[in-house]
Amino acid sequence: MTFRTPGPFPPLILDDIRGAQKMLSGVARTTGMEGSRHLTALVGAPVHFKCENLHRTGSFKLRGAYVRIAGLSPVERAAGVVAASAGNHAQGVALASSLLGVRSTVFMPVGAPLPKVAATREYGAEVRMHGHVVDETLAAAQKYAEETGAVFIHPFDHPDVIAGQGTVGLEILEQCPEVRTIVVGIGGGGLAAGIAVAVKALRPDVRIVGVQAAGAAGYPPSLAAGHPVALDSVQTMADGIKVGRPGDIPFRLVQELVDEVRTVTEDELSSALLLCLERAKLVVEPAGASPVAALLSDPKAFRGPVVAVLSGGNVDPLLMQRILTHGMAAAGRYLSLRLRLTDRPGALAALLATLSAADANVLDVIHVRTDPRLGLTEAEVELHLETKGPEHCEEVAGALRDAGYLVMG
């Protein structure tokens, strides 16, 4: 089966992806498949994780970068390569270039997470920090390519890159031949396009669902318009899919082959990342958790068996801390409330005893006596509690009311 690619490029066919798979043998590992009991119960059919987060570089990006660079002519290799990325593509290009003996320069935005910057340097690339958003970084890399003759390695808008990413689709069919639905995050679209080409050529009955962060969802308006549309702004913690405009080549393939594109919120991404860590013991970045977020938000919409592609696991520890806190709050694991009590010795101790009996863990207590809104014998207490979930939150609030406290939310 042949799928058209726009511009001067030849059609992308299944044989291209099979050729990429042979090229990647011994370079990119065949990542494992892990079952999720929790999601299986919610969906009502088997759900498996395709663990692309377990690559040496922490994401699927090595696949496409290696195939693209390996296809360069000797003259092009001698000129070196250049790329722009906030992290995952940077590491993929750096490692692929080192393995192939090609000099690489990678432009990264000034705010890129330090672990990603350090890893890119360790894989052998010269790192240049430029710009505060990826679009500025991308422009700097393209200017560098024009000035030096280095070959620009696009993160998603090239047939060789898409063919490399498509090897994920071949592995899914080999590892889970009974699959009925594949759910994959979409940024520029290279991974989804590659998987779609491979899977639809062999199993056209398999449903492919793309997932975007609601604050960086360029595909829905682009699909509606029939051509790539640039967003005015993008806002999401999921930097791996934080792309303002679909790639020209991936767009045509997604338009033709991907059955549906869904969006997920930041709260849903946080909850999904927390589930991966708690239930599956897998460290996944927000972009990699986007398919899980889609499954959590509407589990009955997916026909199983389902494979969710965890595209990457490169998450900054500081961001991880914030995301986990946010995810726990979104999952009802934190409860914040204010209440009033009589200002007398032992009143606070009695309140804490009530919370202890309700099995709530107190994180913070703010005790206010001087607010002019309070009566002469009143005190106000603001509590931040750790709970076991939404039902436990209701139980704790109910226990406080039963004990005679005025709970103000």
mmCIF file of C-alpha atoms in Angstrom:
data_model
loop_
_atom_site.group_PDB
_atom_site.id
_atom_site.type_symbol
_atom_site.label_atom_id
_atom_site.label_comp_id
_atom_site.label_asym_id
_atom_site.label_seq_id
_atom_site.Cartn_x
_atom_site.Cartn_y
_atom_site.Cartn_z
ATOM 1 C CA MET A 1 0.000 0.000 0.000
ATOM 2 C CA THR A 2 1.317 3.433 -1.006
ATOM 3 C CA PHE A 3 0.647 6.712 0.788
ATOM 4 C CA ARG A 4 1.361 10.039 -0.888
ATOM 5 C CA THR A 5 3.749 12.525 0.661
ATOM 6 C CA PRO A 6 3.587 16.170 -0.439
ATOM 7 C CA GLY A 7 6.414 18.064 -2.073
ATOM 8 C CA PRO A 8 9.475 16.565 -3.816
ATOM 9 C CA PHE A 9 9.504 13.400 -1.686
ATOM 10 C CA PRO A 10 8.625 9.938 -2.988
ATOM 11 C CA PRO A 11 5.595 8.095 -1.575
ATOM 12 C CA LEU A 12 6.004 6.505 1.846
ATOM 13 C CA ILE A 13 5.348 2.769 1.676
ATOM 14 C CA LEU A 14 5.443 -0.186 4.047
ATOM 15 C CA ASP A 15 8.754 -1.339 2.538
ATOM 16 C CA ASP A 16 10.344 1.962 3.674
ATOM 17 C CA ILE A 17 9.374 1.199 7.256
ATOM 18 C CA ARG A 18 10.542 -2.406 6.985
ATOM 19 C CA GLY A 19 13.851 -1.125 5.630
ATOM 20 C CA ALA A 20 14.091 1.267 8.571
ATOM 21 C CA GLN A 21 13.456 -1.624 10.948
ATOM 22 C CA LYS A 22 16.418 -3.542 9.492
ATOM 23 C CA MET A 23 18.593 -0.421 9.690
ATOM 24 C CA LEU A 24 17.706 0.039 13.372
ATOM 25 C CA SER A 25 18.518 -3.557 14.328
ATOM 26 C CA GLY A 26 21.112 -3.401 17.090
ATOM 27 C CA VAL A 27 20.700 0.375 17.383
ATOM 28 C CA ALA A 28 17.215 0.982 18.800
ATOM 29 C CA ARG A 29 15.874 -1.658 21.145
ATOM 30 C CA THR A 30 12.573 -3.394 20.603
ATOM 31 C CA THR A 31 10.754 -1.872 23.548
ATOM 32 C CA GLY A 32 8.562 -4.027 25.742
ATOM 33 C CA MET A 33 4.815 -4.210 26.161
ATOM 34 C CA GLU A 34 3.329 -3.986 29.657
ATOM 35 C CA GLY A 35 -0.268 -4.719 30.628
ATOM 36 C CA SER A 36 -2.303 -2.320 32.770
ATOM 37 C CA ARG A 37 -4.827 -4.009 35.057
ATOM 38 C CA HIS A 38 -6.301 -0.695 36.155
ATOM 39 C CA LEU A 39 -6.996 0.551 32.632
ATOM 40 C CA THR A 40 -8.107 -2.903 31.530
ATOM 41 C CA ALA A 41 -10.805 -2.788 34.208
ATOM 42 C CA LEU A 42 -11.909 0.702 33.141
ATOM 43 C CA VAL A 43 -11.946 -0.011 29.407
ATOM 44 C CA GLY A 44 -13.419 -3.491 29.788
ATOM 45 C CA ALA A 45 -10.780 -4.981 27.474
ATOM 46 C CA PRO A 46 -7.008 -5.581 27.620
ATOM 47 C CA VAL A 47 -4.884 -2.430 27.661
ATOM 48 C CA HIS A 48 -1.140 -2.595 27.023
ATOM 49 C CA PHE A 49 1.599 0.039 27.237
ATOM 50 C CA LYS A 50 4.184 0.212 24.437
ATOM 51 C CA CYS A 51 7.140 1.439 26.485
ATOM 52 C CA GLU A 52 9.075 3.789 24.203
ATOM 53 C CA ASN A 53 10.136 5.609 27.363
ATOM 54 C CA LEU A 54 12.637 2.796 27.991
ATOM 55 C CA HIS A 55 14.958 3.610 25.073
ATOM 56 C CA ARG A 56 18.527 4.611 25.877
ATOM 57 C CA THR A 57 17.649 8.223 25.068
ATOM 58 C CA GLY A 58 14.340 7.970 26.912
ATOM 59 C CA SER A 59 12.072 8.310 23.854
ATOM 60 C CA PHE A 60 11.229 7.014 20.386
ATOM 61 C CA LYS A 61 13.116 9.872 18.698
ATOM 62 C CA LEU A 62 16.300 7.850 18.180
ATOM 63 C CA ARG A 63 14.453 5.745 15.585
ATOM 64 C CA GLY A 64 13.688 8.545 13.143
ATOM 65 C CA ALA A 65 16.897 10.496 13.760
ATOM 66 C CA TYR A 66 19.100 7.471 13.053
ATOM 67 C CA VAL A 67 17.272 6.527 9.839
ATOM 68 C CA ARG A 68 17.434 10.124 8.577
ATOM 69 C CA ILE A 69 21.135 10.605 9.305
ATOM 70 C CA ALA A 70 22.101 7.128 8.073
ATOM 71 C CA GLY A 71 20.534 8.026 4.725
ATOM 72 C CA LEU A 72 22.769 11.058 4.160
ATOM 73 C CA SER A 73 25.421 11.001 1.437
ATOM 74 C CA PRO A 74 29.127 11.044 2.386
ATOM 75 C CA VAL A 75 29.289 14.720 1.390
ATOM 76 C CA GLU A 76 26.297 15.567 3.588
ATOM 77 C CA ARG A 77 27.722 13.622 6.511
ATOM 78 C CA ALA A 78 30.990 15.511 6.204
ATOM 79 C CA ALA A 79 29.090 18.799 6.556
ATOM 80 C CA GLY A 80 27.556 17.669 9.843
ATOM 81 C CA VAL A 81 23.976 17.937 11.018
ATOM 82 C CA VAL A 82 22.004 20.462 13.026
ATOM 83 C CA ALA A 83 18.740 20.158 14.938
ATOM 84 C CA ALA A 84 16.481 22.176 17.216
ATOM 85 C CA SER A 85 14.692 20.631 20.155
ATOM 86 C CA ALA A 86 13.621 21.084 23.767
ATOM 87 C CA GLY A 87 14.974 17.634 24.613
ATOM 88 C CA ASN A 88 13.882 14.334 23.083
ATOM 89 C CA HIS A 89 14.754 15.008 19.437
ATOM 90 C CA ALA A 90 17.984 16.637 20.630
ATOM 91 C CA GLN A 91 19.071 13.470 22.390
ATOM 92 C CA GLY A 92 18.027 11.269 19.481
ATOM 93 C CA VAL A 93 20.035 13.325 16.982
ATOM 94 C CA ALA A 94 23.036 13.527 19.302
ATOM 95 C CA LEU A 95 23.213 9.771 19.885
ATOM 96 C CA ALA A 96 22.443 8.832 16.269
ATOM 97 C CA SER A 97 25.150 11.189 15.040
ATOM 98 C CA SER A 98 27.692 9.778 17.474
ATOM 99 C CA LEU A 99 26.903 6.215 16.426
ATOM 100 C CA LEU A 100 27.317 7.155 12.756
ATOM 101 C CA GLY A 101 30.429 9.306 13.247
ATOM 102 C CA VAL A 102 28.725 12.547 12.195
ATOM 103 C CA ARG A 103 29.314 15.926 13.847
ATOM 104 C CA SER A 104 26.121 17.341 15.373
ATOM 105 C CA THR A 105 25.049 20.754 16.636
ATOM 106 C CA VAL A 106 21.811 21.051 18.581
ATOM 107 C CA PHE A 107 20.011 24.305 19.371
ATOM 108 C CA MET A 108 17.917 24.193 22.538
ATOM 109 C CA PRO A 109 15.701 26.884 24.114
ATOM 110 C CA VAL A 110 17.110 28.748 27.076
ATOM 111 C CA GLY A 111 14.569 27.207 29.449
ATOM 112 C CA ALA A 112 15.179 23.594 28.411
ATOM 113 C CA PRO A 113 15.393 21.217 31.410
ATOM 114 C CA LEU A 114 18.989 20.843 32.589
ATOM 115 C CA PRO A 115 18.951 17.005 32.547
ATOM 116 C CA LYS A 116 17.992 17.053 28.853
ATOM 117 C CA VAL A 117 20.704 19.582 28.041
ATOM 118 C CA ALA A 118 23.304 17.536 29.929
ATOM 119 C CA ALA A 119 22.247 14.283 28.262
ATOM 120 C CA THR A 120 22.421 15.858 24.795
ATOM 121 C CA ARG A 121 25.992 16.986 25.459
ATOM 122 C CA GLU A 122 26.928 13.576 26.860
ATOM 123 C CA TYR A 123 25.695 11.907 23.679
ATOM 124 C CA GLY A 124 28.235 13.994 21.759
ATOM 125 C CA ALA A 125 26.421 17.039 20.395
ATOM 126 C CA GLU A 126 27.551 20.641 20.590
ATOM 127 C CA VAL A 127 24.672 22.374 22.373
ATOM 128 C CA ARG A 128 23.796 26.004 21.706
ATOM 129 C CA MET A 129 21.157 27.713 23.827
ATOM 130 C CA HIS A 130 18.988 30.103 21.839
ATOM 131 C CA GLY A 131 15.498 31.539 22.183
ATOM 132 C CA HIS A 132 12.808 31.030 24.793
ATOM 133 C CA VAL A 133 10.348 29.071 22.644
ATOM 134 C CA VAL A 134 10.991 26.245 20.199
ATOM 135 C CA ASP A 135 10.008 28.356 17.170
ATOM 136 C CA GLU A 136 12.885 30.758 17.915
ATOM 137 C CA THR A 137 15.243 27.839 18.444
ATOM 138 C CA LEU A 138 14.109 26.249 15.187
ATOM 139 C CA ALA A 139 14.760 29.466 13.246
ATOM 140 C CA ALA A 140 18.273 29.690 14.698
ATOM 141 C CA ALA A 141 19.047 26.095 13.704
ATOM 142 C CA GLN A 142 17.780 26.650 10.154
ATOM 143 C CA LYS A 143 19.868 29.816 9.842
ATOM 144 C CA TYR A 144 22.912 27.861 11.061
ATOM 145 C CA ALA A 145 22.258 25.215 8.389
ATOM 146 C CA GLU A 146 22.103 27.883 5.668
ATOM 147 C CA GLU A 147 25.324 29.522 6.842
ATOM 148 C CA THR A 148 27.401 26.374 7.395
ATOM 149 C CA GLY A 149 25.983 23.789 5.003
ATOM 150 C CA ALA A 150 25.068 21.457 7.860
ATOM 151 C CA VAL A 151 22.046 19.262 7.132
ATOM 152 C CA PHE A 152 18.991 20.267 9.126
ATOM 153 C CA ILE A 153 17.362 17.233 10.772
ATOM 154 C CA HIS A 154 13.686 18.034 11.187
ATOM 155 C CA PRO A 155 12.017 16.389 14.200
ATOM 156 C CA PHE A 156 9.002 15.135 12.213
ATOM 157 C CA ASP A 157 8.603 16.616 8.729
ATOM 158 C CA HIS A 158 10.668 14.197 6.602
ATOM 159 C CA PRO A 159 9.828 10.756 5.140
ATOM 160 C CA ASP A 160 12.950 9.103 6.589
ATOM 161 C CA VAL A 161 12.097 10.344 10.072
ATOM 162 C CA ILE A 162 8.519 9.141 9.708
ATOM 163 C CA ALA A 163 9.712 5.751 8.428
ATOM 164 C CA GLY A 164 11.918 5.360 11.490
ATOM 165 C CA GLN A 165 9.064 6.207 13.837
ATOM 166 C CA GLY A 166 6.834 3.804 11.913
ATOM 167 C CA THR A 167 8.870 0.872 13.196
ATOM 168 C CA VAL A 168 6.924 1.308 16.443
ATOM 169 C CA GLY A 169 3.822 0.241 14.524
ATOM 170 C CA LEU A 170 5.499 -2.907 13.184
ATOM 171 C CA GLU A 171 6.580 -3.869 16.699
ATOM 172 C CA ILE A 172 3.076 -3.353 18.064
ATOM 173 C CA LEU A 173 1.609 -5.723 15.465
ATOM 174 C CA GLU A 174 4.303 -8.300 16.238
ATOM 175 C CA GLN A 175 3.886 -8.046 20.013
ATOM 176 C CA CYS A 176 0.088 -7.680 20.136
ATOM 177 C CA PRO A 177 -1.346 -9.151 16.907
ATOM 178 C CA GLU A 178 -4.876 -9.010 18.313
ATOM 179 C CA VAL A 179 -4.750 -5.197 18.812
ATOM 180 C CA ARG A 180 -7.910 -3.313 17.801
ATOM 181 C CA THR A 181 -6.998 0.261 18.838
ATOM 182 C CA ILE A 182 -3.674 2.126 19.046
ATOM 183 C CA VAL A 183 -3.581 5.397 20.993
ATOM 184 C CA VAL A 184 -0.610 7.714 20.425
ATOM 185 C CA GLY A 185 0.300 11.285 21.340
ATOM 186 C CA ILE A 186 0.616 13.840 18.525
ATOM 187 C CA GLY A 187 2.813 16.909 18.399
ATOM 188 C CA GLY A 188 4.048 17.564 14.862
ATOM 189 C CA GLY A 189 2.670 14.172 13.878
ATOM 190 C CA GLY A 190 5.707 12.114 12.857
ATOM 191 C CA LEU A 191 5.140 9.234 15.266
ATOM 192 C CA ALA A 192 1.399 8.952 14.618
ATOM 193 C CA ALA A 193 1.935 9.179 10.858
ATOM 194 C CA GLY A 194 4.619 6.495 10.849
ATOM 195 C CA ILE A 195 2.592 4.126 13.010
ATOM 196 C CA ALA A 196 -0.469 4.731 10.826
ATOM 197 C CA VAL A 197 1.368 3.927 7.585
ATOM 198 C CA ALA A 198 2.758 0.677 8.982
ATOM 199 C CA VAL A 199 -0.404 -0.485 10.709
ATOM 200 C CA LYS A 200 -2.972 0.476 8.088
ATOM 201 C CA ALA A 201 -0.943 -1.287 5.375
ATOM 202 C CA LEU A 202 -1.077 -4.557 7.314
ATOM 203 C CA ARG A 203 -4.200 -4.200 9.453
ATOM 204 C CA PRO A 204 -6.580 -1.571 8.037
ATOM 205 C CA ASP A 205 -9.182 -2.629 10.626
ATOM 206 C CA VAL A 206 -7.085 -1.294 13.520
ATOM 207 C CA ARG A 207 -8.366 2.050 14.798
ATOM 208 C CA ILE A 208 -5.689 4.690 15.380
ATOM 209 C CA VAL A 209 -6.432 7.527 17.795
ATOM 210 C CA GLY A 210 -4.165 10.537 18.152
ATOM 211 C CA VAL A 211 -4.042 12.605 21.348
ATOM 212 C CA GLN A 212 -3.049 16.247 21.761
ATOM 213 C CA ALA A 213 -2.793 18.525 24.764
ATOM 214 C CA ALA A 214 -5.765 20.912 24.700
ATOM 215 C CA GLY A 215 -3.417 23.905 24.962
ATOM 216 C CA ALA A 216 -1.360 22.809 21.944
ATOM 217 C CA ALA A 217 -3.939 21.142 19.724
ATOM 218 C CA GLY A 218 -3.018 22.135 16.182
ATOM 219 C CA TYR A 219 -4.527 19.121 14.458
ATOM 220 C CA PRO A 220 -8.281 19.630 15.067
ATOM 221 C CA PRO A 221 -8.394 23.083 13.369
ATOM 222 C CA SER A 222 -5.978 21.899 10.686
ATOM 223 C CA LEU A 223 -8.081 18.846 9.881
ATOM 224 C CA ALA A 224 -11.179 21.034 9.770
ATOM 225 C CA ALA A 225 -9.446 23.447 7.384
ATOM 226 C CA GLY A 226 -7.920 20.688 5.238
ATOM 227 C CA HIS A 227 -4.377 22.025 5.627
ATOM 228 C CA PRO A 228 -1.884 22.732 8.453
ATOM 229 C CA VAL A 229 -2.914 25.725 10.554
ATOM 230 C CA ALA A 230 -0.538 27.472 12.954
ATOM 231 C CA LEU A 231 -1.809 28.192 16.461
ATOM 232 C CA ASP A 232 -1.394 31.692 17.849
ATOM 233 C CA SER A 233 -0.008 30.296 21.105
ATOM 234 C CA VAL A 234 0.676 26.960 22.748
ATOM 235 C CA GLN A 235 0.457 26.327 26.480
ATOM 236 C CA THR A 236 1.044 22.891 27.971
ATOM 237 C CA MET A 237 3.393 21.126 30.355
ATOM 238 C CA ALA A 238 3.768 18.368 27.732
ATOM 239 C CA ASP A 239 6.784 19.791 25.913
ATOM 240 C CA GLY A 240 7.150 16.635 23.805
ATOM 241 C CA ILE A 241 3.903 17.473 21.951
ATOM 242 C CA LYS A 242 4.054 21.248 22.354
ATOM 243 C CA VAL A 243 3.985 22.042 18.638
ATOM 244 C CA GLY A 244 2.097 24.987 17.178
ATOM 245 C CA ARG A 245 1.728 23.713 13.600
ATOM 246 C CA PRO A 246 1.455 20.199 12.158
ATOM 247 C CA GLY A 247 4.178 19.129 9.758
ATOM 248 C CA ASP A 248 3.197 19.139 6.088
ATOM 249 C CA ILE A 249 4.062 15.487 5.466
ATOM 250 C CA PRO A 250 2.703 14.094 8.756
ATOM 251 C CA PHE A 251 -0.483 16.108 8.321
ATOM 252 C CA ARG A 252 -1.381 14.469 5.013
ATOM 253 C CA LEU A 253 -0.740 11.018 6.447
ATOM 254 C CA VAL A 254 -2.666 11.721 9.656
ATOM 255 C CA GLN A 255 -5.514 13.182 7.603
ATOM 256 C CA GLU A 256 -5.668 10.031 5.475
ATOM 257 C CA LEU A 257 -4.954 7.321 8.027
ATOM 258 C CA VAL A 258 -5.615 8.389 11.630
ATOM 259 C CA ASP A 259 -9.217 7.703 12.603
ATOM 260 C CA GLU A 260 -9.629 10.311 15.342
ATOM 261 C CA VAL A 261 -7.728 13.050 17.167
ATOM 262 C CA ARG A 262 -8.701 13.755 20.781
ATOM 263 C CA THR A 263 -7.540 16.407 23.241
ATOM 264 C CA VAL A 264 -6.772 16.118 26.948
ATOM 265 C CA THR A 265 -6.468 18.715 29.707
ATOM 266 C CA GLU A 266 -3.515 19.474 31.945
ATOM 267 C CA ASP A 267 -5.344 17.876 34.878
ATOM 268 C CA GLU A 268 -5.876 14.723 32.835
ATOM 269 C CA LEU A 269 -2.193 14.645 31.857
ATOM 270 C CA SER A 270 -1.186 14.998 35.512
ATOM 271 C CA SER A 271 -3.495 12.181 36.590
ATOM 272 C CA ALA A 272 -2.203 9.964 33.792
ATOM 273 C CA LEU A 273 1.424 10.535 34.735
ATOM 274 C CA LEU A 274 0.585 9.732 38.353
ATOM 275 C CA LEU A 275 -1.157 6.506 37.308
ATOM 276 C CA CYS A 276 1.864 5.407 35.249
ATOM 277 C CA LEU A 277 4.142 5.978 38.214
ATOM 278 C CA GLU A 278 1.922 4.493 40.923
ATOM 279 C CA ARG A 279 0.254 1.594 39.110
ATOM 280 C CA ALA A 280 2.716 0.666 36.338
ATOM 281 C CA LYS A 281 5.964 1.752 38.051
ATOM 282 C CA LEU A 282 6.913 3.599 34.857
ATOM 283 C CA VAL A 283 8.475 7.068 34.687
ATOM 284 C CA VAL A 284 6.704 8.819 31.819
ATOM 285 C CA GLU A 285 6.810 12.447 30.727
ATOM 286 C CA PRO A 286 3.535 14.334 30.187
ATOM 287 C CA ALA A 287 3.612 13.896 26.397
ATOM 288 C CA GLY A 288 4.196 10.181 26.843
ATOM 289 C CA ALA A 289 1.269 9.952 29.232
ATOM 290 C CA SER A 290 -1.171 11.643 26.831
ATOM 291 C CA PRO A 291 -2.627 8.333 25.510
ATOM 292 C CA VAL A 292 -3.223 7.232 29.108
ATOM 293 C CA ALA A 293 -4.960 10.544 29.793
ATOM 294 C CA ALA A 294 -7.294 9.907 26.854
ATOM 295 C CA LEU A 295 -8.116 6.430 28.143
ATOM 296 C CA LEU A 296 -8.796 7.742 31.644
ATOM 297 C CA SER A 297 -11.021 10.568 30.416
ATOM 298 C CA ASP A 298 -13.306 8.360 28.292
ATOM 299 C CA PRO A 299 -12.466 4.672 28.808
ATOM 300 C CA LYS A 300 -15.582 3.263 27.123
ATOM 301 C CA ALA A 301 -14.745 4.990 23.830
ATOM 302 C CA PHE A 302 -11.937 2.570 23.013
ATOM 303 C CA ARG A 303 -12.388 -0.905 21.547
ATOM 304 C CA GLY A 304 -9.879 -3.400 22.916
ATOM 305 C CA PRO A 305 -7.356 -4.782 22.989
ATOM 306 C CA VAL A 306 -5.815 -1.307 23.205
ATOM 307 C CA VAL A 307 -2.142 -0.357 22.923
ATOM 308 C CA ALA A 308 -1.184 3.024 24.405
ATOM 309 C CA VAL A 309 2.193 4.292 23.182
ATOM 310 C CA LEU A 310 4.240 5.790 26.039
ATOM 311 C CA SER A 311 6.412 7.887 23.749
ATOM 312 C CA GLY A 312 8.942 9.209 26.262
ATOM 313 C CA GLY A 313 10.158 9.336 29.834
ATOM 314 C CA ASN A 314 12.433 12.376 29.881
ATOM 315 C CA VAL A 315 10.944 14.514 32.606
ATOM 316 C CA ASP A 316 12.833 17.051 34.702
ATOM 317 C CA PRO A 317 12.743 16.022 38.396
ATOM 318 C CA LEU A 318 11.533 19.475 39.468
ATOM 319 C CA LEU A 319 8.738 19.380 36.904
ATOM 320 C CA MET A 320 7.929 15.840 37.995
ATOM 321 C CA GLN A 321 7.503 17.055 41.575
ATOM 322 C CA ARG A 322 5.097 19.787 40.478
ATOM 323 C CA ILE A 323 3.205 17.467 38.150
ATOM 324 C CA LEU A 324 2.787 14.806 40.812
ATOM 325 C CA THR A 325 1.464 17.378 43.260
ATOM 326 C CA HIS A 326 -0.917 18.652 40.605
ATOM 327 C CA GLY A 327 -1.917 15.116 39.655
ATOM 328 C CA MET A 328 -2.617 14.159 43.255
ATOM 329 C CA ALA A 329 -4.768 17.252 43.665
ATOM 330 C CA ALA A 330 -6.663 16.464 40.447
ATOM 331 C CA ALA A 331 -7.179 12.889 41.668
ATOM 332 C CA GLY A 332 -8.682 14.106 44.951
ATOM 333 C CA ARG A 333 -5.673 13.100 47.020
ATOM 334 C CA TYR A 334 -5.419 16.536 48.641
ATOM 335 C CA LEU A 335 -8.135 18.381 50.537
ATOM 336 C CA SER A 336 -7.965 22.060 51.456
ATOM 337 C CA LEU A 337 -10.611 23.597 53.690
ATOM 338 C CA ARG A 338 -11.264 26.317 56.257
ATOM 339 C CA LEU A 339 -13.280 26.045 59.429
ATOM 340 C CA ARG A 340 -14.022 27.989 62.583
ATOM 341 C CA LEU A 341 -13.714 26.808 66.140
ATOM 342 C CA THR A 342 -13.887 28.246 69.624
ATOM 343 C CA ASP A 343 -10.577 29.811 70.625
ATOM 344 C CA ARG A 344 -9.838 27.961 73.842
ATOM 345 C CA PRO A 345 -6.944 25.774 75.087
ATOM 346 C CA GLY A 346 -7.066 22.306 73.542
ATOM 347 C CA ALA A 347 -9.422 23.271 70.663
ATOM 348 C CA LEU A 348 -6.781 22.747 67.987
ATOM 349 C CA ALA A 349 -5.704 19.464 69.560
ATOM 350 C CA ALA A 350 -9.313 18.255 69.508
ATOM 351 C CA LEU A 351 -9.587 19.192 65.822
ATOM 352 C CA LEU A 352 -6.431 17.281 64.975
ATOM 353 C CA ALA A 353 -7.723 14.282 66.921
ATOM 354 C CA THR A 354 -10.877 14.314 64.777
ATOM 355 C CA LEU A 355 -8.756 14.353 61.628
ATOM 356 C CA SER A 356 -6.608 11.519 62.962
ATOM 357 C CA ALA A 357 -9.704 9.430 63.641
ATOM 358 C CA ALA A 358 -10.802 10.081 60.032
ATOM 359 C CA ASP A 359 -7.367 8.851 58.850
ATOM 360 C CA ALA A 360 -6.470 12.166 57.165
ATOM 361 C CA ASN A 361 -2.820 13.210 57.101
ATOM 362 C CA VAL A 362 -2.273 16.880 57.974
ATOM 363 C CA LEU A 363 0.234 18.614 55.690
ATOM 364 C CA ASP A 364 -0.207 22.244 56.796
ATOM 365 C CA VAL A 365 -2.178 24.146 59.450
ATOM 366 C CA ILE A 366 -2.693 27.918 59.459
ATOM 367 C CA HIS A 367 -4.265 29.147 62.719
ATOM 368 C CA VAL A 368 -5.733 32.690 62.529
ATOM 369 C CA ARG A 369 -6.976 34.612 65.602
ATOM 370 C CA THR A 370 -6.628 38.259 64.529
ATOM 371 C CA ASP A 371 -8.954 38.555 61.528
ATOM 372 C CA PRO A 372 -11.511 41.338 62.261
ATOM 373 C CA ARG A 373 -14.246 39.136 60.781
ATOM 374 C CA LEU A 374 -13.843 36.696 63.670
ATOM 375 C CA GLY A 375 -15.795 36.899 66.890
ATOM 376 C CA LEU A 376 -14.070 37.561 70.183
ATOM 377 C CA THR A 377 -13.868 33.849 71.053
ATOM 378 C CA GLU A 378 -13.448 32.505 67.526
ATOM 379 C CA ALA A 379 -10.414 31.281 65.591
ATOM 380 C CA GLU A 380 -10.178 30.248 61.956
ATOM 381 C CA VAL A 381 -8.082 27.277 60.813
ATOM 382 C CA GLU A 382 -6.985 26.593 57.240
ATOM 383 C CA LEU A 383 -6.068 22.961 56.685
ATOM 384 C CA HIS A 384 -4.204 21.168 53.878
ATOM 385 C CA LEU A 385 -4.730 17.431 54.109
ATOM 386 C CA GLU A 386 -3.543 14.328 52.298
ATOM 387 C CA THR A 387 -6.394 11.905 51.638
ATOM 388 C CA LYS A 388 -7.056 8.597 49.885
ATOM 389 C CA GLY A 389 -9.231 9.987 47.124
ATOM 390 C CA PRO A 390 -12.503 11.845 46.438
ATOM 391 C CA GLU A 391 -14.654 9.536 48.590
ATOM 392 C CA HIS A 392 -12.279 9.912 51.517
ATOM 393 C CA CYS A 393 -12.411 13.716 51.093
ATOM 394 C CA GLU A 394 -16.178 13.562 51.578
ATOM 395 C CA GLU A 395 -15.759 11.303 54.597
ATOM 396 C CA VAL A 396 -13.271 13.686 56.223
ATOM 397 C CA ALA A 397 -15.481 16.733 55.621
ATOM 398 C CA GLY A 398 -18.459 14.801 56.976
ATOM 399 C CA ALA A 399 -16.550 13.766 60.113
ATOM 400 C CA LEU A 400 -15.698 17.402 60.807
ATOM 401 C CA ARG A 401 -19.319 18.484 60.421
ATOM 402 C CA ASP A 402 -20.495 15.643 62.655
ATOM 403 C CA ALA A 403 -18.038 16.847 65.275
ATOM 404 C CA GLY A 404 -19.719 20.254 65.226
ATOM 405 C CA TYR A 405 -17.234 22.231 63.141
ATOM 406 C CA LEU A 406 -18.357 24.863 60.633
ATOM 407 C CA VAL A 407 -16.630 23.794 57.404
ATOM 408 C CA MET A 408 -16.353 26.630 54.886
ATOM 409 C CA GLY A 409 -14.714 24.770 51.976
#
